mmCIF file of C-alpha atoms in Angstrom:
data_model
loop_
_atom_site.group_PDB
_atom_site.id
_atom_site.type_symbol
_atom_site.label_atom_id
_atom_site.label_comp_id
_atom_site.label_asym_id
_atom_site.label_seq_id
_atom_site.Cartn_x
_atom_site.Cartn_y
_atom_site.Cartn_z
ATOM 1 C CA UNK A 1 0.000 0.000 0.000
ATOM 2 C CA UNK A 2 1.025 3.314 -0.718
ATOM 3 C CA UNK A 3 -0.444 5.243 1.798
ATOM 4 C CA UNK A 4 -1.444 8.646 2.147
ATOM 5 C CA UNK A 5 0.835 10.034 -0.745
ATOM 6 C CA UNK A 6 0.809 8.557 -4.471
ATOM 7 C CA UNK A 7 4.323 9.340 -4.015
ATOM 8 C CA UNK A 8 5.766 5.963 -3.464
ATOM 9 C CA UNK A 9 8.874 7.167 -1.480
ATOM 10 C CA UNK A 10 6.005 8.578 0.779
ATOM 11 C CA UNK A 11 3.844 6.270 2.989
ATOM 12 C CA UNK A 12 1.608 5.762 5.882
ATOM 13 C CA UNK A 13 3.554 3.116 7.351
ATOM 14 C CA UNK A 14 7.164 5.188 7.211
ATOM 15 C CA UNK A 15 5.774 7.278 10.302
ATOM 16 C CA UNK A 16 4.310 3.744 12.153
ATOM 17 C CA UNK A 17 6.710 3.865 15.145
ATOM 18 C CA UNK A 18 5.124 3.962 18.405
ATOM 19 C CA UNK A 19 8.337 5.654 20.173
ATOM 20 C CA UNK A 20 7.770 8.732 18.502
ATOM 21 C CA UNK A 21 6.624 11.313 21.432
ATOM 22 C CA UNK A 22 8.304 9.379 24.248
ATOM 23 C CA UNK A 23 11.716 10.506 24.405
ATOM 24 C CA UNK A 24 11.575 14.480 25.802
ATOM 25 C CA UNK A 25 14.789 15.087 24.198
ATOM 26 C CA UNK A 26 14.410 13.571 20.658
ATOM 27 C CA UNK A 27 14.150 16.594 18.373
ATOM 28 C CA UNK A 28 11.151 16.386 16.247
ATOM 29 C CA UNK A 29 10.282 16.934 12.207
ATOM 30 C CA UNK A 30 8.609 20.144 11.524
ATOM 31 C CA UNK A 31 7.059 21.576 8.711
ATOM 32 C CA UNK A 32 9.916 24.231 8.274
ATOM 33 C CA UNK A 33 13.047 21.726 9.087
ATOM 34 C CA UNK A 34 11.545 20.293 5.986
ATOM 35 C CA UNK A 35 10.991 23.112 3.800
ATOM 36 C CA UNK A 36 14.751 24.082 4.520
ATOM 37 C CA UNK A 37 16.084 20.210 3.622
ATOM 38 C CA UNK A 38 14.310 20.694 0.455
ATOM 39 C CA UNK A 39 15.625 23.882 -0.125
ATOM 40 C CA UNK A 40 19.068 22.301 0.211
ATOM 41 C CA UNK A 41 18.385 19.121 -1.504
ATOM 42 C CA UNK A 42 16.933 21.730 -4.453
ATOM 43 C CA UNK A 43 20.013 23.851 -4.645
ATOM 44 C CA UNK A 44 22.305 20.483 -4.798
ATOM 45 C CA UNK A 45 20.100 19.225 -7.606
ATOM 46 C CA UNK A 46 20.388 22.389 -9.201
ATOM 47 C CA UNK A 47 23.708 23.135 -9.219
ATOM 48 C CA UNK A 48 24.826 19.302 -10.591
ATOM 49 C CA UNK A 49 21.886 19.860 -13.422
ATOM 50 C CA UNK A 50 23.683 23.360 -14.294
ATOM 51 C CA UNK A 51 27.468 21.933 -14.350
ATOM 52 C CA UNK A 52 26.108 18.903 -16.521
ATOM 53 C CA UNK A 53 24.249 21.480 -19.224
ATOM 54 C CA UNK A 54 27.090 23.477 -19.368
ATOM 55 C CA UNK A 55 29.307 20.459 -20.063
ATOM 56 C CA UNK A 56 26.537 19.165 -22.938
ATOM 57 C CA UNK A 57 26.892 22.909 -24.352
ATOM 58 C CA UNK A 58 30.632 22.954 -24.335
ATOM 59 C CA UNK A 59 30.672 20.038 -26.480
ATOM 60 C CA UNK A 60 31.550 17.215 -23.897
ATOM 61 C CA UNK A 61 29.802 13.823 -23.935
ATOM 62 C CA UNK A 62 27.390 13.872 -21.267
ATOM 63 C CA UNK A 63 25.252 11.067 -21.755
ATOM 64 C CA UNK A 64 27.014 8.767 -19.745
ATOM 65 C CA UNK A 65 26.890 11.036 -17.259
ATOM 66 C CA UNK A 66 23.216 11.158 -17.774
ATOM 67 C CA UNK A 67 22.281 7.404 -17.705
ATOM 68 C CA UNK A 68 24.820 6.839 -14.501
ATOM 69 C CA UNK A 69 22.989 9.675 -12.370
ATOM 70 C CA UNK A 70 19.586 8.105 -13.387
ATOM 71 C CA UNK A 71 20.716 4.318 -12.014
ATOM 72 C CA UNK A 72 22.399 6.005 -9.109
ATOM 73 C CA UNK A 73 18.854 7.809 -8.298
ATOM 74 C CA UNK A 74 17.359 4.757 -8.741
ATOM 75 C CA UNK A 75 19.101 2.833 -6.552
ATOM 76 C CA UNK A 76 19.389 5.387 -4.102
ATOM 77 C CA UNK A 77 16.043 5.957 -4.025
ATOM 78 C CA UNK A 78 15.336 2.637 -3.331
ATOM 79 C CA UNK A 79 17.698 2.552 -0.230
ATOM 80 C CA UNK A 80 16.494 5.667 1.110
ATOM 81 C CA UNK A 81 12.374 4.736 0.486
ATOM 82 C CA UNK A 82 13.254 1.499 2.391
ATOM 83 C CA UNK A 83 15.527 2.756 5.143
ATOM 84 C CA UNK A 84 14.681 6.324 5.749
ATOM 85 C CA UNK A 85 17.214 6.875 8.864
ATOM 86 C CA UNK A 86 19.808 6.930 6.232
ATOM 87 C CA UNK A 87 17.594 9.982 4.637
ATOM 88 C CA UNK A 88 20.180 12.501 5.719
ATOM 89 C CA UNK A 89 23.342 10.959 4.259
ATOM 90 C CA UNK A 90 21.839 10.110 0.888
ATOM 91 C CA UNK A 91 19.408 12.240 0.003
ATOM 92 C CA UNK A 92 22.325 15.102 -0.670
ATOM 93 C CA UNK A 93 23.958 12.149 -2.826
ATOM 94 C CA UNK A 94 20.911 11.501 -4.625
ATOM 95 C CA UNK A 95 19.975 15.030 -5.711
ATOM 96 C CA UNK A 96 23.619 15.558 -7.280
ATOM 97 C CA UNK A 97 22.907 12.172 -9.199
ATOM 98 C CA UNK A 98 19.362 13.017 -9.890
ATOM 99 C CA UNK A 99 20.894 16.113 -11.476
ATOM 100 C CA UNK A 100 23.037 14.973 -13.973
ATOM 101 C CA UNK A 101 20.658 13.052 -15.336
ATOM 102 C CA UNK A 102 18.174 16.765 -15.315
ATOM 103 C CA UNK A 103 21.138 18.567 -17.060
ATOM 104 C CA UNK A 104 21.383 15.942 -19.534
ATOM 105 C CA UNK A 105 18.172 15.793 -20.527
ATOM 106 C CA UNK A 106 16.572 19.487 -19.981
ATOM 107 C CA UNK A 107 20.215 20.459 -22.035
ATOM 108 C CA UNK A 108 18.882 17.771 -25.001
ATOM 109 C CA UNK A 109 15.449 19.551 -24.751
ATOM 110 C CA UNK A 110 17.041 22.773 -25.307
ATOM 111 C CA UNK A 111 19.039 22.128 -28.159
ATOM 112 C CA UNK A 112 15.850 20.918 -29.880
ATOM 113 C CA UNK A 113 13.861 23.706 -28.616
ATOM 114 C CA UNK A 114 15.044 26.855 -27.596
ATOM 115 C CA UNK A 115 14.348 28.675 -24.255
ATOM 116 C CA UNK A 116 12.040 25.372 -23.562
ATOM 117 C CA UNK A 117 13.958 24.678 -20.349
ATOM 118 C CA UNK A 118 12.997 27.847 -18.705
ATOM 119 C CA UNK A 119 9.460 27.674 -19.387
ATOM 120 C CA UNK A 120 9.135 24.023 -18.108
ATOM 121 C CA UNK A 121 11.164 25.454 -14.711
ATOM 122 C CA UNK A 122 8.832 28.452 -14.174
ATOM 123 C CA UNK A 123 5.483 26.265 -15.034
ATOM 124 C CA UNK A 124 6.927 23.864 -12.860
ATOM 125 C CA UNK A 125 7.294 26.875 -9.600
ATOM 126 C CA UNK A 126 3.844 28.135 -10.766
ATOM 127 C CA UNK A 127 2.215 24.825 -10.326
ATOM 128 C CA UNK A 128 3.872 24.066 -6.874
ATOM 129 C CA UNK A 129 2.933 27.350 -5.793
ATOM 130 C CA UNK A 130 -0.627 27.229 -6.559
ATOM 131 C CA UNK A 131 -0.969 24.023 -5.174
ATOM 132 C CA UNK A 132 0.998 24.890 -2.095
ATOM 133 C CA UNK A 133 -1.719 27.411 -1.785
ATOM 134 C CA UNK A 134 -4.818 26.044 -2.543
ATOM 135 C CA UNK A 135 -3.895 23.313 -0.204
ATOM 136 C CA UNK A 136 -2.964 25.966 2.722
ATOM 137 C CA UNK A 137 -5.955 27.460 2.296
ATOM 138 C CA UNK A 138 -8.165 24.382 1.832
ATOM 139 C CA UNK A 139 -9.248 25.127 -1.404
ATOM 140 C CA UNK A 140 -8.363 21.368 -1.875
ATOM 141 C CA UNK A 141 -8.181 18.778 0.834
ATOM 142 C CA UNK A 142 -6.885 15.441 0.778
ATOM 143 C CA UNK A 143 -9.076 13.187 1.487
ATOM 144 C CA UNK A 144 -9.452 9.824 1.554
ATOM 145 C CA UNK A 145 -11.222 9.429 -2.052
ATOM 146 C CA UNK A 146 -9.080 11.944 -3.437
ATOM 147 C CA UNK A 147 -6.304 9.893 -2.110
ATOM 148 C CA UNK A 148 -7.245 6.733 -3.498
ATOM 149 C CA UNK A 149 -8.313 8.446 -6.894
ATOM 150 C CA UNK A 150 -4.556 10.165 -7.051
ATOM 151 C CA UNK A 151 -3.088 6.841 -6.242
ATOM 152 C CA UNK A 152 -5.060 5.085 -8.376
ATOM 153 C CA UNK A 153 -4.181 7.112 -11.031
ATOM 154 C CA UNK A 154 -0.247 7.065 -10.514
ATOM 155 C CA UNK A 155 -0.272 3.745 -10.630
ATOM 156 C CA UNK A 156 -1.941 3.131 -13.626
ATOM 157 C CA UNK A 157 0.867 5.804 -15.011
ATOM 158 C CA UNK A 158 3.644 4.289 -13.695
ATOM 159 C CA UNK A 159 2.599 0.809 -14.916
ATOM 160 C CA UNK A 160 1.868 2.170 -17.844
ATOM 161 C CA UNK A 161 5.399 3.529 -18.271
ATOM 162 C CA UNK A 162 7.157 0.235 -17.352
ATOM 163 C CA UNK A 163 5.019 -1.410 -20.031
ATOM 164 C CA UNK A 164 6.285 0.981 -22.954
ATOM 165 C CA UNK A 165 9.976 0.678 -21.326
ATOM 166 C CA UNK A 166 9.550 -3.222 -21.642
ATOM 167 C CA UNK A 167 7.769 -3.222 -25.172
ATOM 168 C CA UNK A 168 10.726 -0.748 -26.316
ATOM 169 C CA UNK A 169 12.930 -3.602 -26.468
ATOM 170 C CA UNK A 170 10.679 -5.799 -28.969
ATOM 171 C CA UNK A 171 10.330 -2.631 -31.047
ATOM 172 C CA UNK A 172 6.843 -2.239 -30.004
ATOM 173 C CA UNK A 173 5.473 1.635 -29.168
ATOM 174 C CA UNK A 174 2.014 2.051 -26.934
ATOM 175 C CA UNK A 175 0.155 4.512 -29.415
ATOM 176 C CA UNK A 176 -0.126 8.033 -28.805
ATOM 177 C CA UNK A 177 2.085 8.366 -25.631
ATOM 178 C CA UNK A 178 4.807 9.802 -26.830
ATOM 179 C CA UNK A 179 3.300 11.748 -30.182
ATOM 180 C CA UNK A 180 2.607 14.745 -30.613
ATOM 181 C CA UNK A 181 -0.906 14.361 -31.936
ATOM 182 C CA UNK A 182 -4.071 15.916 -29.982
ATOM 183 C CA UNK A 183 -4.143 12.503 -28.473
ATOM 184 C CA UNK A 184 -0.739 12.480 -27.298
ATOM 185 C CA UNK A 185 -0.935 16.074 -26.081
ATOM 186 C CA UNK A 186 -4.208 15.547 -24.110
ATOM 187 C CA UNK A 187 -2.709 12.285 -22.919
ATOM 188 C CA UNK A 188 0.651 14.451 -21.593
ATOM 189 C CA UNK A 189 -1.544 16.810 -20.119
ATOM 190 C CA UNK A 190 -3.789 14.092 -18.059
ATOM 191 C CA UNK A 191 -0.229 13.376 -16.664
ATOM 192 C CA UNK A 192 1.040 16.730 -15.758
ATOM 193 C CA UNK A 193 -2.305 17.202 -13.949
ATOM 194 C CA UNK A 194 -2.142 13.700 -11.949
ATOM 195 C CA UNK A 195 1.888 14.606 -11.373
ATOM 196 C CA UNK A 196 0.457 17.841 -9.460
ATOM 197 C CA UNK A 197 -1.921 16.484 -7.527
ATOM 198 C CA UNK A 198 0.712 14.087 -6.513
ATOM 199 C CA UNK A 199 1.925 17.530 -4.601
ATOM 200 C CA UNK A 200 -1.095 18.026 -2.699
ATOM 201 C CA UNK A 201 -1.109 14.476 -1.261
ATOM 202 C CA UNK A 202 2.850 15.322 -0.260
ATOM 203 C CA UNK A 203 2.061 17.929 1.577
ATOM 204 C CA UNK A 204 -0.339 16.179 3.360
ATOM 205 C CA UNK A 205 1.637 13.672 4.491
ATOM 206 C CA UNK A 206 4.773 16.146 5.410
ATOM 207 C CA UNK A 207 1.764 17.952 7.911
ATOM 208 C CA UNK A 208 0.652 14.406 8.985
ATOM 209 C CA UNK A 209 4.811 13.713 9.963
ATOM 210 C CA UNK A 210 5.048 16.947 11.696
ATOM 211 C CA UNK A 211 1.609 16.524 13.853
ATOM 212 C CA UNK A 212 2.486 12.638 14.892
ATOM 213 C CA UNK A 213 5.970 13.329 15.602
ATOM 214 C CA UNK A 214 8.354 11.740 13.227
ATOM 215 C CA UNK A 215 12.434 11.798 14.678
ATOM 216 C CA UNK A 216 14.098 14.610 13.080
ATOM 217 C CA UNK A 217 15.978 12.714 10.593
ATOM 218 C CA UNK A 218 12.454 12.443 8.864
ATOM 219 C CA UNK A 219 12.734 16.307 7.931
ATOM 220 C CA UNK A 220 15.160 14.895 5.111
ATOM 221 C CA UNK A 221 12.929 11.602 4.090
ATOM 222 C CA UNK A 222 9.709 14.304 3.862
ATOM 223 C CA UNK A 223 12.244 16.836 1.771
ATOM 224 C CA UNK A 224 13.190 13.769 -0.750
ATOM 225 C CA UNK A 225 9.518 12.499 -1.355
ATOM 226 C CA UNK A 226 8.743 16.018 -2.395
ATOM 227 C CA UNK A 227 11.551 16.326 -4.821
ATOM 228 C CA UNK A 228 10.543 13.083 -6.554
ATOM 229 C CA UNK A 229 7.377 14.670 -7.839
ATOM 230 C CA UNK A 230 8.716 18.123 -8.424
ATOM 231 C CA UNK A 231 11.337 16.070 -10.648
ATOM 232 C CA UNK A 232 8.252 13.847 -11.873
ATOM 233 C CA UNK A 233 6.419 17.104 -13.100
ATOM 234 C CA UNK A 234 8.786 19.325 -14.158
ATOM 235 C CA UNK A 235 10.001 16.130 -17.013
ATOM 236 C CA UNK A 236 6.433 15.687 -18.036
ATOM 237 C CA UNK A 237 6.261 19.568 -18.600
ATOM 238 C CA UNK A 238 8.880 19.781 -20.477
ATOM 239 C CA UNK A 239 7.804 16.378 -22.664
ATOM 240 C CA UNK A 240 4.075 18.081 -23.158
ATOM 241 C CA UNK A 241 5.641 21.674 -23.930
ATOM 242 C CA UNK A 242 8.141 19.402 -26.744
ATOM 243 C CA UNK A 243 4.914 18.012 -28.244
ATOM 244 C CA UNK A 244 3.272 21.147 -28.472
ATOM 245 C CA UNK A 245 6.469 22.914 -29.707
ATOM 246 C CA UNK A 246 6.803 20.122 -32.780
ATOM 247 C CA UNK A 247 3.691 21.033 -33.689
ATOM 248 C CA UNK A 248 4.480 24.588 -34.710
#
């Protein structure tokens, strides 16, 4: 089960520990210890995204560079989502690798398409902020069916994903999820859109941390479930705003 977040890294039973609250000098997760690890964890990810784009655009071969960060994520992702004490260690770690693999790519994007980076980045802080918003002011709650109905429908992505991945190799393509047909577009946007709610449902379950009274080191866990989906969204904005710019 997934929990309260569609965010995988994220779930219900990662805060199941019946010490929390008993030991008066255990320092506690907060809402802003964990705005300020994923402040940090943003800046690292940024900065190793910017060094690898500036390699791609001084003519250096970056793709290895690219494919190494993205099974270095992966497995450190895996590591951290099933041992989250180590959260603080390799969460720094995993945004450096997490951006080479973001330089690599948003750098490809922008050689294809010019100033498409930026616009992906700033739709990206737009969307998180409105969300971030709407959620603070209960505009939109989480509750349980819109739980289910966000994890329900990252799932069904995600599976969805690994099925084309796996059907790659046989030379066979799921139709319209990756063209740049009206089909294709309005399938890219149902994705953005289930990639943002994914936010909502993260915040949620940062509050939910804060309020039981998760062991500091959880400030870092809550920090690196919410830069998986920021990640998440900001590559499928950037692959709907290259299927709308092919169209042109």
């Amino acid at each position: 089960m997934i929990g309260r977040s569609g965010n995988p890294t994220l779930k219900d039973s990662t805060f199941e520990n019946r010490g929390y609250g008993e030991d008066r000098y255990q320092e506690y997760m907060t809402i802003n210890g964990t705005v300020n690890k994923a402040f940090i964890t943003l800046v690292i990810l940024l900065g190793s995204a910017f060094a690898t784009w500036m390699m791609f655009f001084n003519g250096q071969e970056v793709m290895p560079l690219a494919y190494g960060g993205l099974i270095v994520g992966f497995i450190l992702a895996l590591v951290i989502s099933f041992k989250p004490v180590v959260a603080p260690y390799l969460v720094p770690v995993y945004a450096v690798a997490e951006g080479m693999f973001l330089g690599a790519l948003s750098a490809t994007y922008e050689s294809l398409y010019n100033g498409i980076t930026l616009q992906a980045a700033l739709l990206t802080i737009a969307v998180f902020i409105a969300l971030l918003t709407a959620y603070k002011t209960r505009m939109i709650k989480a509750t349980e069916n819109f739980k289910l109905g966000v994890v329900a429908a990252t799932g069904g992505i995600m599976i969805m994903y690994l099925l084309s991945f796996v059907l790659g190799f046989f030379g066979i393509t799921i139709p319209y999820l990756h063209e740049n047909s009206l089909i294709g577009i309005g399938i890219s946007v149902v994705i953005v859109i289930i990639a943002a709610l994914n936010l909502v449902l993260d915040f949620d379950f940062i509050e939910g941390g804060a309020e039981q009274g998760a062991p500091k080191y959880m400030e870092w866990y809550g920090a690196f479930g919410l830069m998986v989906t920021l990640v998440w969204l900001y590559i499928e904005i950037i692959r709907l705003l290259s299927k709308l710019r092919s169209r042109d």
